[in-house]
């Protein structure tokens, strides 16, 4: 289950959604999004609170089919 969440968050970070848009829409700070995307923070060490916000965002976007890879 954890692996599935990590994979979904990795896919989100590899999508064409800007850092700013992702931060604004998910409620996760811009600096955190940037740190996860540039690798200075590991997704495996993400707090449950942050992961929950991103998973909620992912679920909302799945309904809209707005996550597309680069």
PDB file of N, CA and C in Angstrom:
ATOM      1  N   UNK A   1       0.817  -1.194   0.000  1.00  0.00           N
ATOM      2  CA  UNK A   1       0.000   0.000   0.000  1.00  0.00           C
ATOM      3  C   UNK A   1       0.862   1.260   0.000  1.00  0.00           C
ATOM      4  N   UNK A   2       1.888   1.289   0.836  1.00  0.00           N
ATOM      5  CA  UNK A   2       2.773   2.451   0.898  1.00  0.00           C
ATOM      6  C   UNK A   2       3.457   2.659  -0.450  1.00  0.00           C
ATOM      7  N   UNK A   3       3.853   1.553  -1.071  1.00  0.00           N
ATOM      8  CA  UNK A   3       4.526   1.653  -2.362  1.00  0.00           C
ATOM      9  C   UNK A   3       3.620   2.302  -3.405  1.00  0.00           C
ATOM     10  N   UNK A   4       2.319   1.992  -3.340  1.00  0.00           N
ATOM     11  CA  UNK A   4       1.357   2.571  -4.279  1.00  0.00           C
ATOM     12  C   UNK A   4       1.253   4.079  -4.074  1.00  0.00           C
ATOM     13  N   UNK A   5       1.213   4.511  -2.822  1.00  0.00           N
ATOM     14  CA  UNK A   5       1.130   5.938  -2.512  1.00  0.00           C
ATOM     15  C   UNK A   5       2.390   6.651  -3.003  1.00  0.00           C
ATOM     16  N   UNK A   6       3.553   6.065  -2.722  1.00  0.00           N
ATOM     17  CA  UNK A   6       4.823   6.665  -3.167  1.00  0.00           C
ATOM     18  C   UNK A   6       4.837   6.779  -4.684  1.00  0.00           C
ATOM     19  N   UNK A   7       4.402   5.724  -5.378  1.00  0.00           N
ATOM     20  CA  UNK A   7       4.383   5.741  -6.847  1.00  0.00           C
ATOM     21  C   UNK A   7       3.460   6.838  -7.372  1.00  0.00           C
ATOM     22  N   UNK A   8       2.290   6.989  -6.776  1.00  0.00           N
ATOM     23  CA  UNK A   8       1.349   8.023  -7.219  1.00  0.00           C
ATOM     24  C   UNK A   8       1.920   9.420  -6.987  1.00  0.00           C
ATOM     25  N   UNK A   9       2.576   9.618  -5.860  1.00  0.00           N
ATOM     26  CA  UNK A   9       3.174  10.928  -5.577  1.00  0.00           C
ATOM     27  C   UNK A   9       4.332  11.194  -6.531  1.00  0.00           C
ATOM     28  N   UNK A  10       5.141  10.171  -6.832  1.00  0.00           N
ATOM     29  CA  UNK A  10       6.218  10.331  -7.806  1.00  0.00           C
ATOM     30  C   UNK A  10       5.659  10.727  -9.172  1.00  0.00           C
ATOM     31  N   UNK A  11       4.575  10.074  -9.588  1.00  0.00           N
ATOM     32  CA  UNK A  11       3.934  10.408 -10.861  1.00  0.00           C
ATOM     33  C   UNK A  11       3.427  11.850 -10.849  1.00  0.00           C
ATOM     34  N   UNK A  12       2.882  12.276  -9.725  1.00  0.00           N
ATOM     35  CA  UNK A  12       2.422  13.655  -9.599  1.00  0.00           C
ATOM     36  C   UNK A  12       3.583  14.624  -9.763  1.00  0.00           C
ATOM     37  N   UNK A  13       4.702  14.335  -9.093  1.00  0.00           N
ATOM     38  CA  UNK A  13       5.865  15.216  -9.183  1.00  0.00           C
ATOM     39  C   UNK A  13       6.502  15.184 -10.569  1.00  0.00           C
ATOM     40  N   UNK A  14       6.256  14.136 -11.350  1.00  0.00           N
ATOM     41  CA  UNK A  14       6.770  14.059 -12.720  1.00  0.00           C
ATOM     42  C   UNK A  14       5.778  14.580 -13.752  1.00  0.00           C
ATOM     43  N   UNK A  15       4.662  15.108 -13.285  1.00  0.00           N
ATOM     44  CA  UNK A  15       3.635  15.613 -14.200  1.00  0.00           C
ATOM     45  C   UNK A  15       3.980  17.032 -14.661  1.00  0.00           C
ATOM     46  N   UNK A  16       3.128  17.568 -15.512  1.00  0.00           N
ATOM     47  CA  UNK A  16       3.345  18.915 -16.050  1.00  0.00           C
ATOM     48  C   UNK A  16       2.733  20.012 -15.186  1.00  0.00           C
ATOM     49  N   UNK A  17       2.276  19.666 -14.001  1.00  0.00           N
ATOM     50  CA  UNK A  17       1.690  20.654 -13.085  1.00  0.00           C
ATOM     51  C   UNK A  17       2.822  21.451 -12.448  1.00  0.00           C
ATOM     52  N   UNK A  18       2.708  22.767 -12.475  1.00  0.00           N
ATOM     53  CA  UNK A  18       3.766  23.611 -11.922  1.00  0.00           C
ATOM     54  C   UNK A  18       3.833  23.475 -10.400  1.00  0.00           C
ATOM     55  N   UNK A  19       5.006  23.792  -9.858  1.00  0.00           N
ATOM     56  CA  UNK A  19       5.184  23.773  -8.407  1.00  0.00           C
ATOM     57  C   UNK A  19       4.171  24.694  -7.738  1.00  0.00           C
ATOM     58  N   UNK A  20       4.017  25.880  -8.290  1.00  0.00           N
ATOM     59  CA  UNK A  20       3.106  26.865  -7.713  1.00  0.00           C
ATOM     60  C   UNK A  20       1.671  26.339  -7.686  1.00  0.00           C
ATOM     61  N   UNK A  21       1.199  25.796  -8.806  1.00  0.00           N
ATOM     62  CA  UNK A  21      -0.177  25.285  -8.900  1.00  0.00           C
ATOM     63  C   UNK A  21      -0.377  24.125  -7.931  1.00  0.00           C
ATOM     64  N   UNK A  22       0.595  23.227  -7.882  1.00  0.00           N
ATOM     65  CA  UNK A  22       0.504  22.080  -6.995  1.00  0.00           C
ATOM     66  C   UNK A  22       0.450  22.528  -5.535  1.00  0.00           C
ATOM     67  N   UNK A  23       1.284  23.486  -5.172  1.00  0.00           N
ATOM     68  CA  UNK A  23       1.290  23.993  -3.803  1.00  0.00           C
ATOM     69  C   UNK A  23      -0.027  24.678  -3.463  1.00  0.00           C
ATOM     70  N   UNK A  24      -0.483  25.512  -4.357  1.00  0.00           N
ATOM     71  CA  UNK A  24      -1.714  26.264  -4.100  1.00  0.00           C
ATOM     72  C   UNK A  24      -2.926  25.343  -3.978  1.00  0.00           C
ATOM     73  N   UNK A  25      -3.029  24.383  -4.873  1.00  0.00           N
ATOM     74  CA  UNK A  25      -4.196  23.510  -4.896  1.00  0.00           C
ATOM     75  C   UNK A  25      -4.172  22.403  -3.837  1.00  0.00           C
ATOM     76  N   UNK A  26      -2.973  21.979  -3.422  1.00  0.00           N
ATOM     77  CA  UNK A  26      -2.882  20.873  -2.466  1.00  0.00           C
ATOM     78  C   UNK A  26      -2.773  21.338  -1.018  1.00  0.00           C
ATOM     79  N   UNK A  27      -2.290  22.559  -0.819  1.00  0.00           N
ATOM     80  CA  UNK A  27      -2.093  23.038   0.541  1.00  0.00           C
ATOM     81  C   UNK A  27      -0.724  22.716   1.111  1.00  0.00           C
ATOM     82  N   UNK A  28       0.147  22.128   0.298  1.00  0.00           N
ATOM     83  CA  UNK A  28       1.522  21.853   0.703  1.00  0.00           C
ATOM     84  C   UNK A  28       2.349  23.068   0.296  1.00  0.00           C
ATOM     85  N   UNK A  29       3.270  23.492   1.152  1.00  0.00           N
ATOM     86  CA  UNK A  29       4.024  24.710   0.853  1.00  0.00           C
ATOM     87  C   UNK A  29       4.859  24.559  -0.420  1.00  0.00           C
ATOM     88  N   UNK A  30       5.052  25.673  -1.088  1.00  0.00           N
ATOM     89  CA  UNK A  30       5.823  25.694  -2.331  1.00  0.00           C
ATOM     90  C   UNK A  30       7.231  25.166  -2.100  1.00  0.00           C
ATOM     91  N   UNK A  31       7.868  25.571  -1.016  1.00  0.00           N
ATOM     92  CA  UNK A  31       9.246  25.123  -0.757  1.00  0.00           C
ATOM     93  C   UNK A  31       9.308  23.613  -0.560  1.00  0.00           C
ATOM     94  N   UNK A  32       8.287  23.027   0.066  1.00  0.00           N
ATOM     95  CA  UNK A  32       8.270  21.568   0.233  1.00  0.00           C
ATOM     96  C   UNK A  32       8.121  20.868  -1.116  1.00  0.00           C
ATOM     97  N   UNK A  33       7.225  21.370  -1.937  1.00  0.00           N
ATOM     98  CA  UNK A  33       7.036  20.789  -3.277  1.00  0.00           C
ATOM     99  C   UNK A  33       8.356  20.838  -4.042  1.00  0.00           C
ATOM    100  N   UNK A  34       9.013  21.986  -4.021  1.00  0.00           N
ATOM    101  CA  UNK A  34      10.280  22.133  -4.730  1.00  0.00           C
ATOM    102  C   UNK A  34      11.350  21.191  -4.185  1.00  0.00           C
ATOM    103  N   UNK A  35      11.406  21.048  -2.860  1.00  0.00           N
ATOM    104  CA  UNK A  35      12.396  20.156  -2.254  1.00  0.00           C
ATOM    105  C   UNK A  35      12.156  18.698  -2.629  1.00  0.00           C
ATOM    106  N   UNK A  36      10.914  18.276  -2.692  1.00  0.00           N
ATOM    107  CA  UNK A  36      10.624  16.901  -3.110  1.00  0.00           C
ATOM    108  C   UNK A  36      10.920  16.715  -4.596  1.00  0.00           C
ATOM    109  N   UNK A  37      10.579  17.684  -5.399  1.00  0.00           N
ATOM    110  CA  UNK A  37      10.812  17.553  -6.838  1.00  0.00           C
ATOM    111  C   UNK A  37      12.288  17.582  -7.198  1.00  0.00           C
ATOM    112  N   UNK A  38      13.074  18.386  -6.494  1.00  0.00           N
ATOM    113  CA  UNK A  38      14.502  18.454  -6.846  1.00  0.00           C
ATOM    114  C   UNK A  38      15.341  17.415  -6.113  1.00  0.00           C
ATOM    115  N   UNK A  39      14.724  16.614  -5.258  1.00  0.00           N
ATOM    116  CA  UNK A  39      15.410  15.505  -4.617  1.00  0.00           C
ATOM    117  C   UNK A  39      16.102  15.820  -3.305  1.00  0.00           C
ATOM    118  N   UNK A  40      15.999  17.049  -2.823  1.00  0.00           N
ATOM    119  CA  UNK A  40      16.634  17.354  -1.543  1.00  0.00           C
ATOM    120  C   UNK A  40      15.848  16.772  -0.370  1.00  0.00           C
ATOM    121  N   UNK A  41      14.601  16.383  -0.598  1.00  0.00           N
ATOM    122  CA  UNK A  41      13.799  15.625   0.371  1.00  0.00           C
ATOM    123  C   UNK A  41      13.322  14.354  -0.321  1.00  0.00           C
ATOM    124  N   UNK A  42      13.290  13.271   0.424  1.00  0.00           N
ATOM    125  CA  UNK A  42      12.847  11.995  -0.131  1.00  0.00           C
ATOM    126  C   UNK A  42      11.364  11.788   0.154  1.00  0.00           C
ATOM    127  N   UNK A  43      10.662  11.298  -0.841  1.00  0.00           N
ATOM    128  CA  UNK A  43       9.236  11.027  -0.699  1.00  0.00           C
ATOM    129  C   UNK A  43       8.995   9.998   0.412  1.00  0.00           C
ATOM    130  N   UNK A  44       9.906   9.047   0.568  1.00  0.00           N
ATOM    131  CA  UNK A  44       9.764   8.012   1.593  1.00  0.00           C
ATOM    132  C   UNK A  44       9.751   8.607   2.998  1.00  0.00           C
ATOM    133  N   UNK A  45      10.325   9.804   3.169  1.00  0.00           N
ATOM    134  CA  UNK A  45      10.392  10.440   4.482  1.00  0.00           C
ATOM    135  C   UNK A  45       9.314  11.511   4.674  1.00  0.00           C
ATOM    136  N   UNK A  46       8.396  11.590   3.753  1.00  0.00           N
ATOM    137  CA  UNK A  46       7.323  12.584   3.809  1.00  0.00           C
ATOM    138  C   UNK A  46       6.404  12.293   4.997  1.00  0.00           C
ATOM    139  N   UNK A  47       5.912  13.343   5.640  1.00  0.00           N
ATOM    140  CA  UNK A  47       4.982  13.139   6.744  1.00  0.00           C
ATOM    141  C   UNK A  47       3.645  12.623   6.209  1.00  0.00           C
ATOM    142  N   UNK A  48       2.921  11.961   7.074  1.00  0.00           N
ATOM    143  CA  UNK A  48       1.600  11.465   6.680  1.00  0.00           C
ATOM    144  C   UNK A  48       0.666  12.614   6.329  1.00  0.00           C
ATOM    145  N   UNK A  49       0.808  13.725   7.016  1.00  0.00           N
ATOM    146  CA  UNK A  49      -0.035  14.890   6.751  1.00  0.00           C
ATOM    147  C   UNK A  49       0.183  15.394   5.324  1.00  0.00           C
ATOM    148  N   UNK A  50       1.443  15.520   4.926  1.00  0.00           N
ATOM    149  CA  UNK A  50       1.770  15.977   3.575  1.00  0.00           C
ATOM    150  C   UNK A  50       1.317  14.964   2.541  1.00  0.00           C
ATOM    151  N   UNK A  51       1.602  13.697   2.795  1.00  0.00           N
ATOM    152  CA  UNK A  51       1.190  12.640   1.863  1.00  0.00           C
ATOM    153  C   UNK A  51      -0.328  12.621   1.712  1.00  0.00           C
ATOM    154  N   UNK A  52      -1.034  12.835   2.810  1.00  0.00           N
ATOM    155  CA  UNK A  52      -2.494  12.869   2.757  1.00  0.00           C
ATOM    156  C   UNK A  52      -3.009  13.996   1.889  1.00  0.00           C
ATOM    157  N   UNK A  53      -2.412  15.175   2.019  1.00  0.00           N
ATOM    158  CA  UNK A  53      -2.818  16.316   1.195  1.00  0.00           C
ATOM    159  C   UNK A  53      -2.573  16.030  -0.279  1.00  0.00           C
ATOM    160  N   UNK A  54      -1.417  15.436  -0.588  1.00  0.00           N
ATOM    161  CA  UNK A  54      -1.096  15.143  -1.984  1.00  0.00           C
ATOM    162  C   UNK A  54      -1.995  14.045  -2.540  1.00  0.00           C
ATOM    163  N   UNK A  55      -2.297  13.033  -1.727  1.00  0.00           N
ATOM    164  CA  UNK A  55      -3.196  11.964  -2.185  1.00  0.00           C
ATOM    165  C   UNK A  55      -4.603  12.497  -2.455  1.00  0.00           C
ATOM    166  N   UNK A  56      -5.056  13.379  -1.605  1.00  0.00           N
ATOM    167  CA  UNK A  56      -6.365  14.003  -1.813  1.00  0.00           C
ATOM    168  C   UNK A  56      -6.363  14.795  -3.126  1.00  0.00           C
ATOM    169  N   UNK A  57      -5.284  15.515  -3.379  1.00  0.00           N
ATOM    170  CA  UNK A  57      -5.137  16.269  -4.622  1.00  0.00           C
ATOM    171  C   UNK A  57      -5.118  15.317  -5.821  1.00  0.00           C
ATOM    172  N   UNK A  58      -4.366  14.234  -5.708  1.00  0.00           N
ATOM    173  CA  UNK A  58      -4.275  13.257  -6.801  1.00  0.00           C
ATOM    174  C   UNK A  58      -5.656  12.697  -7.118  1.00  0.00           C
ATOM    175  N   UNK A  59      -6.408  12.339  -6.097  1.00  0.00           N
ATOM    176  CA  UNK A  59      -7.749  11.786  -6.316  1.00  0.00           C
ATOM    177  C   UNK A  59      -8.654  12.786  -7.025  1.00  0.00           C
ATOM    178  N   UNK A  60      -8.554  14.058  -6.655  1.00  0.00           N
ATOM    179  CA  UNK A  60      -9.396  15.066  -7.306  1.00  0.00           C
ATOM    180  C   UNK A  60      -9.005  15.237  -8.769  1.00  0.00           C
ATOM    181  N   UNK A  61      -7.728  15.113  -9.072  1.00  0.00           N
ATOM    182  CA  UNK A  61      -7.270  15.273 -10.450  1.00  0.00           C
ATOM    183  C   UNK A  61      -7.535  14.042 -11.298  1.00  0.00           C
ATOM    184  N   UNK A  62      -7.564  12.869 -10.674  1.00  0.00           N
ATOM    185  CA  UNK A  62      -7.892  11.656 -11.425  1.00  0.00           C
ATOM    186  C   UNK A  62      -9.288  11.769 -12.019  1.00  0.00           C
ATOM    187  N   UNK A  63     -10.171  12.366 -11.259  1.00  0.00           N
ATOM    188  CA  UNK A  63     -11.537  12.563 -11.753  1.00  0.00           C
ATOM    189  C   UNK A  63     -11.560  13.505 -12.951  1.00  0.00           C
ATOM    190  N   UNK A  64     -10.641  14.481 -12.951  1.00  0.00           N
ATOM    191  CA  UNK A  64     -10.581  15.457 -14.034  1.00  0.00           C
ATOM    192  C   UNK A  64      -9.651  15.030 -15.165  1.00  0.00           C
ATOM    193  N   UNK A  65      -8.879  13.942 -14.942  1.00  0.00           N
ATOM    194  CA  UNK A  65      -7.873  13.488 -15.918  1.00  0.00           C
ATOM    195  C   UNK A  65      -6.903  14.585 -16.302  1.00  0.00           C
ATOM    196  N   UNK A  66      -6.430  15.340 -15.307  1.00  0.00           N
ATOM    197  CA  UNK A  66      -5.552  16.467 -15.598  1.00  0.00           C
ATOM    198  C   UNK A  66      -4.085  16.177 -15.319  1.00  0.00           C
ATOM    199  N   UNK A  67      -3.737  15.013 -14.832  1.00  0.00           N
ATOM    200  CA  UNK A  67      -2.320  14.696 -14.592  1.00  0.00           C
ATOM    201  C   UNK A  67      -1.797  14.009 -15.837  1.00  0.00           C
ATOM    202  N   UNK A  68      -0.834  14.659 -16.491  1.00  0.00           N
ATOM    203  CA  UNK A  68      -0.215  14.089 -17.678  1.00  0.00           C
ATOM    204  C   UNK A  68       1.293  14.143 -17.518  1.00  0.00           C
ATOM    205  N   UNK A  69       1.988  13.065 -17.895  1.00  0.00           N
ATOM    206  CA  UNK A  69       3.445  13.060 -17.757  1.00  0.00           C
ATOM    207  C   UNK A  69       4.096  14.019 -18.742  1.00  0.00           C
ATOM    208  N   UNK A  70       5.352  14.352 -18.466  1.00  0.00           N
ATOM    209  CA  UNK A  70       6.104  15.228 -19.379  1.00  0.00           C
ATOM    210  C   UNK A  70       6.255  14.581 -20.725  1.00  0.00           C
TER     211      UNK A  70
END
